[in-house]
GROMACS .gro file of C-alpha atoms in nm:
model
   80
    1MET     CA    1   6.706  -5.245   0.782
    2LYS     CA    2   6.561  -5.492   0.555
    3SER     CA    3   6.532  -5.438   0.163
    4ILE     CA    4   6.210  -5.406  -0.001
    5LYS     CA    5   6.233  -5.747  -0.117
    6GLU     CA    6   6.285  -5.896   0.209
    7GLU     CA    7   5.990  -5.681   0.347
    8ILE     CA    8   5.758  -5.827   0.076
    9GLN     CA    9   5.858  -6.175   0.159
   10THR     CA   10   5.790  -6.118   0.518
   11ILE     CA   11   5.450  -5.959   0.454
   12LYS     CA   12   5.385  -6.273   0.193
   13THR     CA   13   5.467  -6.496   0.509
   14LEU     CA   14   5.245  -6.319   0.740
   15LEU     CA   15   4.978  -6.361   0.489
   16LYS     CA   16   4.977  -6.740   0.502
   17ASP     CA   17   4.949  -6.750   0.867
   18SER     CA   18   4.582  -6.804   0.985
   19ARG     CA   19   4.658  -6.605   1.288
   20THR     CA   20   4.714  -6.304   1.100
   21ALA     CA   21   4.357  -6.326   0.895
   22LYS     CA   22   4.224  -6.016   1.093
   23TYR     CA   23   4.498  -5.822   0.939
   24HIS     CA   24   4.503  -5.950   0.581
   25LYS     CA   25   4.343  -5.668   0.422
   26ARG     CA   26   4.603  -5.414   0.573
   27LEU     CA   27   4.884  -5.639   0.511
   28GLN     CA   28   4.788  -5.651   0.124
   29ILE     CA   29   4.750  -5.295   0.117
   30VAL     CA   30   5.123  -5.240   0.238
   31LEU     CA   31   5.237  -5.530   0.004
   32PHE     CA   32   5.075  -5.362  -0.293
   33ARG     CA   33   5.208  -5.046  -0.190
   34LEU     CA   34   5.558  -5.194  -0.149
   35MET     CA   35   5.529  -5.370  -0.498
   36GLY     CA   36   5.449  -4.999  -0.651
   37LYS     CA   37   5.080  -5.046  -0.721
   38SER     CA   38   4.903  -4.707  -0.741
   39TYR     CA   39   4.581  -4.634  -0.511
   40LYS     CA   40   4.340  -4.695  -0.793
   41GLU     CA   41   4.515  -5.059  -0.871
   42ILE     CA   42   4.468  -5.133  -0.501
   43ILE     CA   43   4.102  -5.005  -0.492
   44GLU     CA   44   4.012  -5.227  -0.782
   45LEU     CA   45   4.222  -5.556  -0.637
   46LEU     CA   46   4.095  -5.530  -0.308
   47ASP     CA   47   3.764  -5.370  -0.356
   48CYS     CA   48   3.815  -5.110  -0.097
   49ASN     CA   49   3.769  -4.722  -0.084
   50GLN     CA   50   4.079  -4.490  -0.114
   51THR     CA   51   4.036  -4.373   0.246
   52THR     CA   52   4.119  -4.699   0.352
   53ILE     CA   53   4.407  -4.728   0.165
   54TRP     CA   54   4.533  -4.404   0.266
   55ARG     CA   55   4.499  -4.455   0.625
   56ASN     CA   56   4.694  -4.792   0.615
   57VAL     CA   57   4.949  -4.628   0.399
   58LYS     CA   58   4.975  -4.348   0.627
   59ASN     CA   59   5.007  -4.562   0.944
   60MET     CA   60   5.307  -4.762   0.750
   61ARG     CA   61   5.476  -4.418   0.684
   62SER     CA   62   5.434  -4.308   1.039
   63SER     CA   63   5.618  -4.567   1.181
   64ASP     CA   64   6.004  -4.608   1.107
   65SER     CA   65   5.965  -4.854   0.862
   66THR     CA   66   5.690  -5.128   0.758
   67LEU     CA   67   5.884  -5.364   0.973
   68SER     CA   68   5.769  -5.191   1.268
   69PHE     CA   69   5.414  -5.226   1.117
   70LYS     CA   70   5.448  -5.590   1.068
   71LYS     CA   71   5.602  -5.629   1.418
   72HIS     CA   72   5.278  -5.479   1.570
   73VAL     CA   73   5.101  -5.726   1.353
   74VAL     CA   74   5.275  -6.031   1.481
   75VAL     CA   75   5.271  -5.924   1.849
   76VAL     CA   76   4.913  -5.874   1.834
   77THR     CA   77   4.837  -6.228   1.677
   78MET     CA   78   5.071  -6.374   1.929
   79HIS     CA   79   4.850  -6.276   2.200
   80ILE     CA   80   4.531  -6.421   2.029
   0.00000   0.00000   0.00000
């Protein structure tokens, strides 16, 4: 299993890839939560509502790790 630092680096790499543009907000939410930011801080940074953040964090937690969430994003973008 990857460390938090490795997962953060993977998300940062995905954010630089234009094929993942559709998922940037989701990736940013996951990234900020991994970095320890609060819901309030994320709301202010991304100008989104708490439900959006909660839903994305829930989806991340329902998988075995954020890695599977990121794999899903990569798989989806590979088909574009």
